[in-house]
Each structure stands twice: as structure tokens, then as C-alpha cells.
């Protein structure tokens, strides 16, 4: 399972890129707004220059399929690794279907059911993003939806990749990997939580302490 970072924060993206574990980025209008960066295109271009993998950037015009297609062509032209994120609606599916025929890669987002994911695969989306945390918040089993989608895609050999999104904590990531998601897109905080473990810190401190004792003993023996 690949790890994408779910953020529009340049510092987080730079730090994660240095770790070498991040294969792509997902953004959404809320994440971009949080950074108070005025120029959406500039933000997406900068991200795309830092991370060579797929960068999901969302369309903002959702009125009609034609409007989405127009917006999507524009967003896709910002960088070769940009994937256009489109909410799953009737207009979104119609647009994604037309875009697939043009070779524009899409990530169908705000997916909350296996049926929506089935339709995303039928229109030739490159990715589908089931929102695990938001489903859990609404009293559903978000990861069960991911598992259903993975099972259906596997049975019919759909090439659409499953991005487990709306990841809230490290165990979501473990469960997504066990469910067979192709990708988990995680906030920077969750990535840090995946790295850190108190026993790793305790182990490092103990090794350092033991090593100091041995070094001190060797030094005093050499001084005799
Ligand atoms: C994914 O593409 C979305 O940007 C994201 O995972 C949404 O997460 P949230 O439910 O924490 O806002």
C-alpha cells in the first residue's frame, strides 16, 4: 500500500518528501483554504514540483458536467502529475467519463458507498476516495466500505485504485492496508504518529546508556 499525504501545507510536504515514504499528495478546497494561499494554481504547481507522484487537485465548478470538464482540463494542465479530483455526483460521473476518454486522470472523491465506487470504476476513474473517518463519524463502518470496494474491484479486475481517505489515526492505516487499499492518504500528524513509538524511544535511551557505560569502562581500563 502506498502512502499519500493529505495536506496543502508546503512545510509538511517538504518534510515528508525528505523521509522518502510519500508517493503522492491529496488536497481539497478545505485544506487549501486552511493555508490561506490565494493562488490555487501556484499551490498545486509548487506541490507538483516537490513530489513527483500523483497530486490530486479538486475542481471548484460543480454546477454542470460541462463546467466540471472545463475546470478539470484547466487543473490538469497545471502540471503533468496532477490528477483531477471530482466529487461523485451525476454531473461528476458524466464529466469523469468524458475526461477518461480524453486521457485526463481523475480521483472520484467524497465516496461513501461501494455503489458509488462501482460507478467510479465504470467511468474509468484512475482513483476513488472512500472517506473512512467521515463514515465512522456518521455511525457507519468506514473500513468495511473500503473492504467491499477492494473486493468488487478485484473480482472484476477494475484498474481504478482505492485511496483510503479521511484517515484519522494510525490504526486506520493498518486497517486500510489489511483491507487491501492501494493507497492511504494521511494527514501529516498521522504520518508522525505512524513513525513514533514510545518503546523505540526507550530502546534508544537504553542503548545509549549501556554504550556510555561500556565506553567509560574501556576508557578507565586503557588509562591503567
Ligand atoms: C481526501 O482526499 C480528503 O482530502 C481527506 O482525506 C478528507 O479528510 P477529512 O474527513 O479529515 O476532512
Short mmCIF file of C-alpha atoms and ligand atoms in Angstrom, two decimals:
data_model
loop_
_atom_site.label_atom_id
_atom_site.label_comp_id
_atom_site.label_asym_id
_atom_site.label_seq_id
_atom_site.Cartn_x
_atom_site.Cartn_y
_atom_site.Cartn_z
CA UNK A 1 0.00 0.00 0.00
CA UNK A 2 1.32 3.42 -0.94
CA UNK A 3 1.19 6.40 1.42
CA UNK A 4 -0.05 9.76 0.16
CA UNK A 5 -0.03 12.89 2.30
CA UNK A 6 -3.38 14.68 2.72
CA UNK A 7 -2.35 18.32 3.00
CA UNK A 8 -1.66 21.59 1.17
CA UNK A 9 0.96 22.69 3.70
CA UNK A 10 4.34 23.13 1.94
CA UNK A 11 6.41 22.64 5.07
CA UNK A 12 4.67 19.33 5.84
CA UNK A 13 5.09 18.24 2.21
CA UNK A 14 8.82 19.13 2.20
CA UNK A 15 9.45 17.32 5.48
CA UNK A 16 7.53 14.23 4.36
CA UNK A 17 9.31 14.24 0.98
CA UNK A 18 12.66 14.05 2.78
CA UNK A 19 11.52 10.88 4.58
CA UNK A 20 11.11 9.12 1.24
CA UNK A 21 7.85 7.41 2.23
CA UNK A 22 5.32 9.63 0.47
CA UNK A 23 4.29 8.68 -3.07
CA UNK A 24 1.68 11.36 -3.74
CA UNK A 25 -0.43 14.19 -2.31
CA UNK A 26 -4.16 14.76 -1.99
CA UNK A 27 -5.61 18.21 -1.41
CA UNK A 28 -9.14 19.51 -1.16
CA UNK A 29 -10.64 23.03 -1.04
CA UNK A 30 -10.74 22.97 2.79
CA UNK A 31 -7.05 22.04 3.05
CA UNK A 32 -6.01 24.74 0.56
CA UNK A 33 -8.20 27.35 2.33
CA UNK A 34 -6.55 26.45 5.65
CA UNK A 35 -3.17 27.52 4.23
CA UNK A 36 -4.58 30.94 3.25
CA UNK A 37 -2.70 30.68 -0.05
CA UNK A 38 -4.51 32.89 -2.55
CA UNK A 39 -3.38 31.36 -5.81
CA UNK A 40 -4.69 27.78 -6.06
CA UNK A 41 -2.77 27.12 -9.27
CA UNK A 42 0.54 28.24 -7.72
CA UNK A 43 -0.05 26.00 -4.68
CA UNK A 44 -0.74 22.94 -6.82
CA UNK A 45 2.24 23.66 -9.09
CA UNK A 46 4.58 24.01 -6.13
CA UNK A 47 3.36 20.74 -4.62
CA UNK A 48 3.73 19.02 -8.00
CA UNK A 49 7.33 20.23 -8.23
CA UNK A 50 8.21 18.77 -4.80
CA UNK A 51 6.51 15.36 -5.13
CA UNK A 52 6.85 13.60 -8.48
CA UNK A 53 3.89 11.27 -7.83
CA UNK A 54 0.17 11.94 -8.36
CA UNK A 55 -1.12 15.24 -6.91
CA UNK A 56 -4.90 15.38 -6.53
CA UNK A 57 -6.35 18.87 -7.04
CA UNK A 58 -10.10 19.39 -6.82
CA UNK A 59 -12.36 21.15 -9.30
CA UNK A 60 -14.38 24.01 -7.82
CA UNK A 61 -17.03 24.41 -10.51
CA UNK A 62 -19.57 21.67 -9.76
CA UNK A 63 -22.68 23.04 -11.47
CA UNK A 64 -22.73 21.01 -14.68
CA UNK A 65 -20.75 18.20 -16.29
CA UNK A 66 -19.58 20.68 -18.94
CA UNK A 67 -18.39 23.09 -16.24
CA UNK A 68 -16.53 20.31 -14.43
CA UNK A 69 -14.88 19.18 -17.67
CA UNK A 70 -13.75 22.75 -18.42
CA UNK A 71 -12.35 23.18 -14.91
CA UNK A 72 -10.73 19.75 -14.97
CA UNK A 73 -8.90 20.42 -18.25
CA UNK A 74 -7.54 23.64 -16.74
CA UNK A 75 -6.47 21.93 -13.46
CA UNK A 76 -4.88 19.03 -15.38
CA UNK A 77 -2.80 21.48 -17.42
CA UNK A 78 -1.05 22.86 -14.31
CA UNK A 79 1.48 20.00 -14.08
CA UNK A 80 1.89 16.58 -15.72
CA UNK A 81 1.42 14.74 -12.40
CA UNK A 82 -1.86 16.47 -11.48
CA UNK A 83 -4.90 14.21 -11.02
CA UNK A 84 -8.26 15.97 -11.08
CA UNK A 85 -10.40 15.37 -8.03
CA UNK A 86 -14.14 15.35 -8.71
CA UNK A 87 -16.96 14.66 -6.22
CA UNK A 88 -19.14 11.64 -7.12
CA UNK A 89 -22.41 13.11 -8.37
CA UNK A 90 -24.30 12.54 -11.61
CA UNK A 91 -22.52 15.56 -13.15
CA UNK A 92 -19.20 14.36 -11.71
CA UNK A 93 -19.61 10.89 -13.24
CA UNK A 94 -20.57 12.34 -16.63
CA UNK A 95 -17.56 14.64 -16.53
CA UNK A 96 -15.17 11.88 -15.38
CA UNK A 97 -16.40 9.65 -18.17
CA UNK A 98 -15.68 12.35 -20.80
CA UNK A 99 -12.31 13.14 -19.20
CA UNK A 100 -11.29 9.45 -19.21
CA UNK A 101 -11.87 9.40 -22.98
CA UNK A 102 -9.51 12.40 -23.26
CA UNK A 103 -6.88 10.69 -21.11
CA UNK A 104 -7.30 13.03 -18.11
CA UNK A 105 -6.76 11.11 -14.86
CA UNK A 106 -9.43 11.62 -12.19
CA UNK A 107 -9.82 10.87 -8.49
CA UNK A 108 -13.52 10.49 -7.68
CA UNK A 109 -13.90 11.84 -4.20
CA UNK A 110 -16.46 12.09 -1.38
CA UNK A 111 -17.19 8.41 -1.90
CA UNK A 112 -19.31 6.94 0.87
CA UNK A 113 -20.58 3.66 -0.62
CA UNK A 114 -19.46 0.65 -2.63
CA UNK A 115 -22.09 1.53 -5.27
CA UNK A 116 -20.55 4.96 -5.80
CA UNK A 117 -17.15 3.29 -6.14
CA UNK A 118 -18.56 0.79 -8.66
CA UNK A 119 -19.77 3.71 -10.79
CA UNK A 120 -16.41 5.47 -10.44
CA UNK A 121 -14.72 2.37 -11.84
CA UNK A 122 -17.26 2.13 -14.69
CA UNK A 123 -16.48 5.68 -15.88
CA UNK A 124 -12.75 4.93 -15.90
CA UNK A 125 -11.60 6.93 -12.88
CA UNK A 126 -7.93 6.42 -12.06
CA UNK A 127 -8.69 6.62 -8.32
CA UNK A 128 -11.65 6.51 -5.96
CA UNK A 129 -11.51 8.01 -2.45
CA UNK A 130 -13.77 6.44 0.18
CA UNK A 131 -13.86 8.72 3.27
CA UNK A 132 -13.33 6.36 6.19
CA UNK A 133 -13.30 8.86 9.09
CA UNK A 134 -16.41 10.72 7.96
CA UNK A 135 -18.29 7.41 7.60
CA UNK A 136 -17.18 6.40 11.11
CA UNK A 137 -18.32 9.83 12.39
CA UNK A 138 -21.77 9.16 10.90
CA UNK A 139 -22.02 5.84 12.73
CA UNK A 140 -21.03 3.59 9.83
CA UNK A 141 -18.07 1.24 9.44
CA UNK A 142 -15.85 3.21 7.06
CA UNK A 143 -13.27 0.49 6.65
CA UNK A 144 -15.95 -2.09 5.76
CA UNK A 145 -16.81 0.14 2.77
CA UNK A 146 -13.12 0.16 1.75
CA UNK A 147 -13.01 -3.66 2.05
CA UNK A 148 -16.18 -4.01 -0.08
CA UNK A 149 -14.75 -1.74 -2.78
CA UNK A 150 -11.45 -3.64 -2.84
CA UNK A 151 -13.32 -6.96 -3.14
CA UNK A 152 -15.51 -5.72 -6.00
CA UNK A 153 -12.60 -4.14 -7.90
CA UNK A 154 -10.58 -7.34 -7.53
CA UNK A 155 -13.42 -9.58 -8.68
CA UNK A 156 -13.90 -7.60 -11.90
CA UNK A 157 -10.25 -6.58 -12.35
CA UNK A 158 -11.13 -2.87 -12.37
CA UNK A 159 -7.92 -0.84 -12.71
CA UNK A 160 -9.27 2.04 -10.56
CA UNK A 161 -7.10 2.39 -7.45
CA UNK A 162 -8.63 2.68 -3.99
CA UNK A 163 -7.40 5.58 -1.83
CA UNK A 164 -8.47 5.15 1.81
CA UNK A 165 -9.15 8.80 2.70
CA UNK A 166 -10.33 10.76 5.74
CA UNK A 167 -7.79 8.81 7.80
CA UNK A 168 -7.88 9.96 11.41
CA UNK A 169 -5.37 7.80 13.27
CA UNK A 170 -2.59 5.23 12.67
CA UNK A 171 -4.87 2.19 13.17
CA UNK A 172 -6.98 3.40 10.24
CA UNK A 173 -3.85 2.99 8.14
CA UNK A 174 -3.19 -0.55 9.37
CA UNK A 175 -6.83 -1.49 8.72
CA UNK A 176 -6.69 0.05 5.22
CA UNK A 177 -3.57 -1.99 4.41
CA UNK A 178 -5.25 -5.17 5.72
CA UNK A 179 -8.37 -4.39 3.67
CA UNK A 180 -6.21 -4.19 0.54
CA UNK A 181 -6.48 -0.46 -0.22
CA UNK A 182 -3.94 0.57 -2.86
CA UNK A 183 -3.20 3.85 -1.07
CA UNK A 184 -3.86 5.53 2.26
CA UNK A 185 -3.83 9.31 2.24
CA UNK A 186 -2.88 10.51 5.70
CA UNK A 187 -2.63 13.89 7.42
CA UNK A 188 0.93 14.85 8.45
CA UNK A 189 0.03 14.32 12.13
CA UNK A 190 -0.93 10.71 11.43
CA UNK A 191 2.29 10.16 9.45
CA UNK A 192 4.27 11.33 12.52
CA UNK A 193 2.20 9.03 14.74
CA UNK A 194 2.99 6.12 12.40
CA UNK A 195 6.73 6.77 12.82
CA UNK A 196 6.82 7.28 16.56
CA UNK A 197 6.62 4.59 19.24
CA UNK A 198 7.43 5.13 22.95
CA UNK A 199 9.28 1.79 23.09
CA UNK A 200 11.57 2.90 20.25
CA UNK A 201 12.49 5.99 22.33
CA UNK A 202 13.02 3.88 25.47
CA UNK A 203 15.16 1.44 23.46
CA UNK A 204 17.34 4.23 22.05
CA UNK A 205 17.86 5.73 25.53
CA UNK A 206 18.78 2.32 26.97
CA UNK A 207 21.24 1.55 24.14
CA UNK A 208 22.87 4.97 24.61
CA UNK A 209 23.13 4.46 28.38
CA UNK A 210 24.66 0.97 28.00
CA UNK A 211 27.05 2.21 25.36
CA UNK A 212 28.18 5.04 27.63
CA UNK A 213 28.89 2.59 30.46
CA UNK A 214 30.93 0.31 28.18
CA UNK A 215 32.86 3.27 26.75
CA UNK A 216 33.60 4.59 30.24
CA UNK A 217 34.78 1.13 31.38
CA UNK A 218 37.03 0.80 28.32
CA UNK A 219 38.46 4.30 28.83
CA UNK A 220 39.30 3.66 32.51
CA UNK A 221 40.90 0.28 31.59
CA UNK A 222 43.03 1.99 28.94
CA UNK A 223 44.14 4.59 31.47
CA UNK A 224 45.60 1.92 33.83
C1 LIG B 1 -9.06 13.04 0.76
O1 LIG B 1 -8.77 13.12 -0.40
C2 LIG B 1 -9.62 14.14 1.57
O2 LIG B 1 -8.89 15.30 1.28
C3 LIG B 1 -9.49 13.92 3.05
O3 LIG B 1 -8.99 12.64 3.35
C4 LIG B 1 -10.66 14.35 3.84
O4 LIG B 1 -10.42 14.07 5.20
P1 LIG B 1 -11.29 14.69 6.38
O5 LIG B 1 -12.55 13.91 6.50
O6 LIG B 1 -10.42 14.51 7.61
O7 LIG B 1 -11.53 16.13 6.04
#
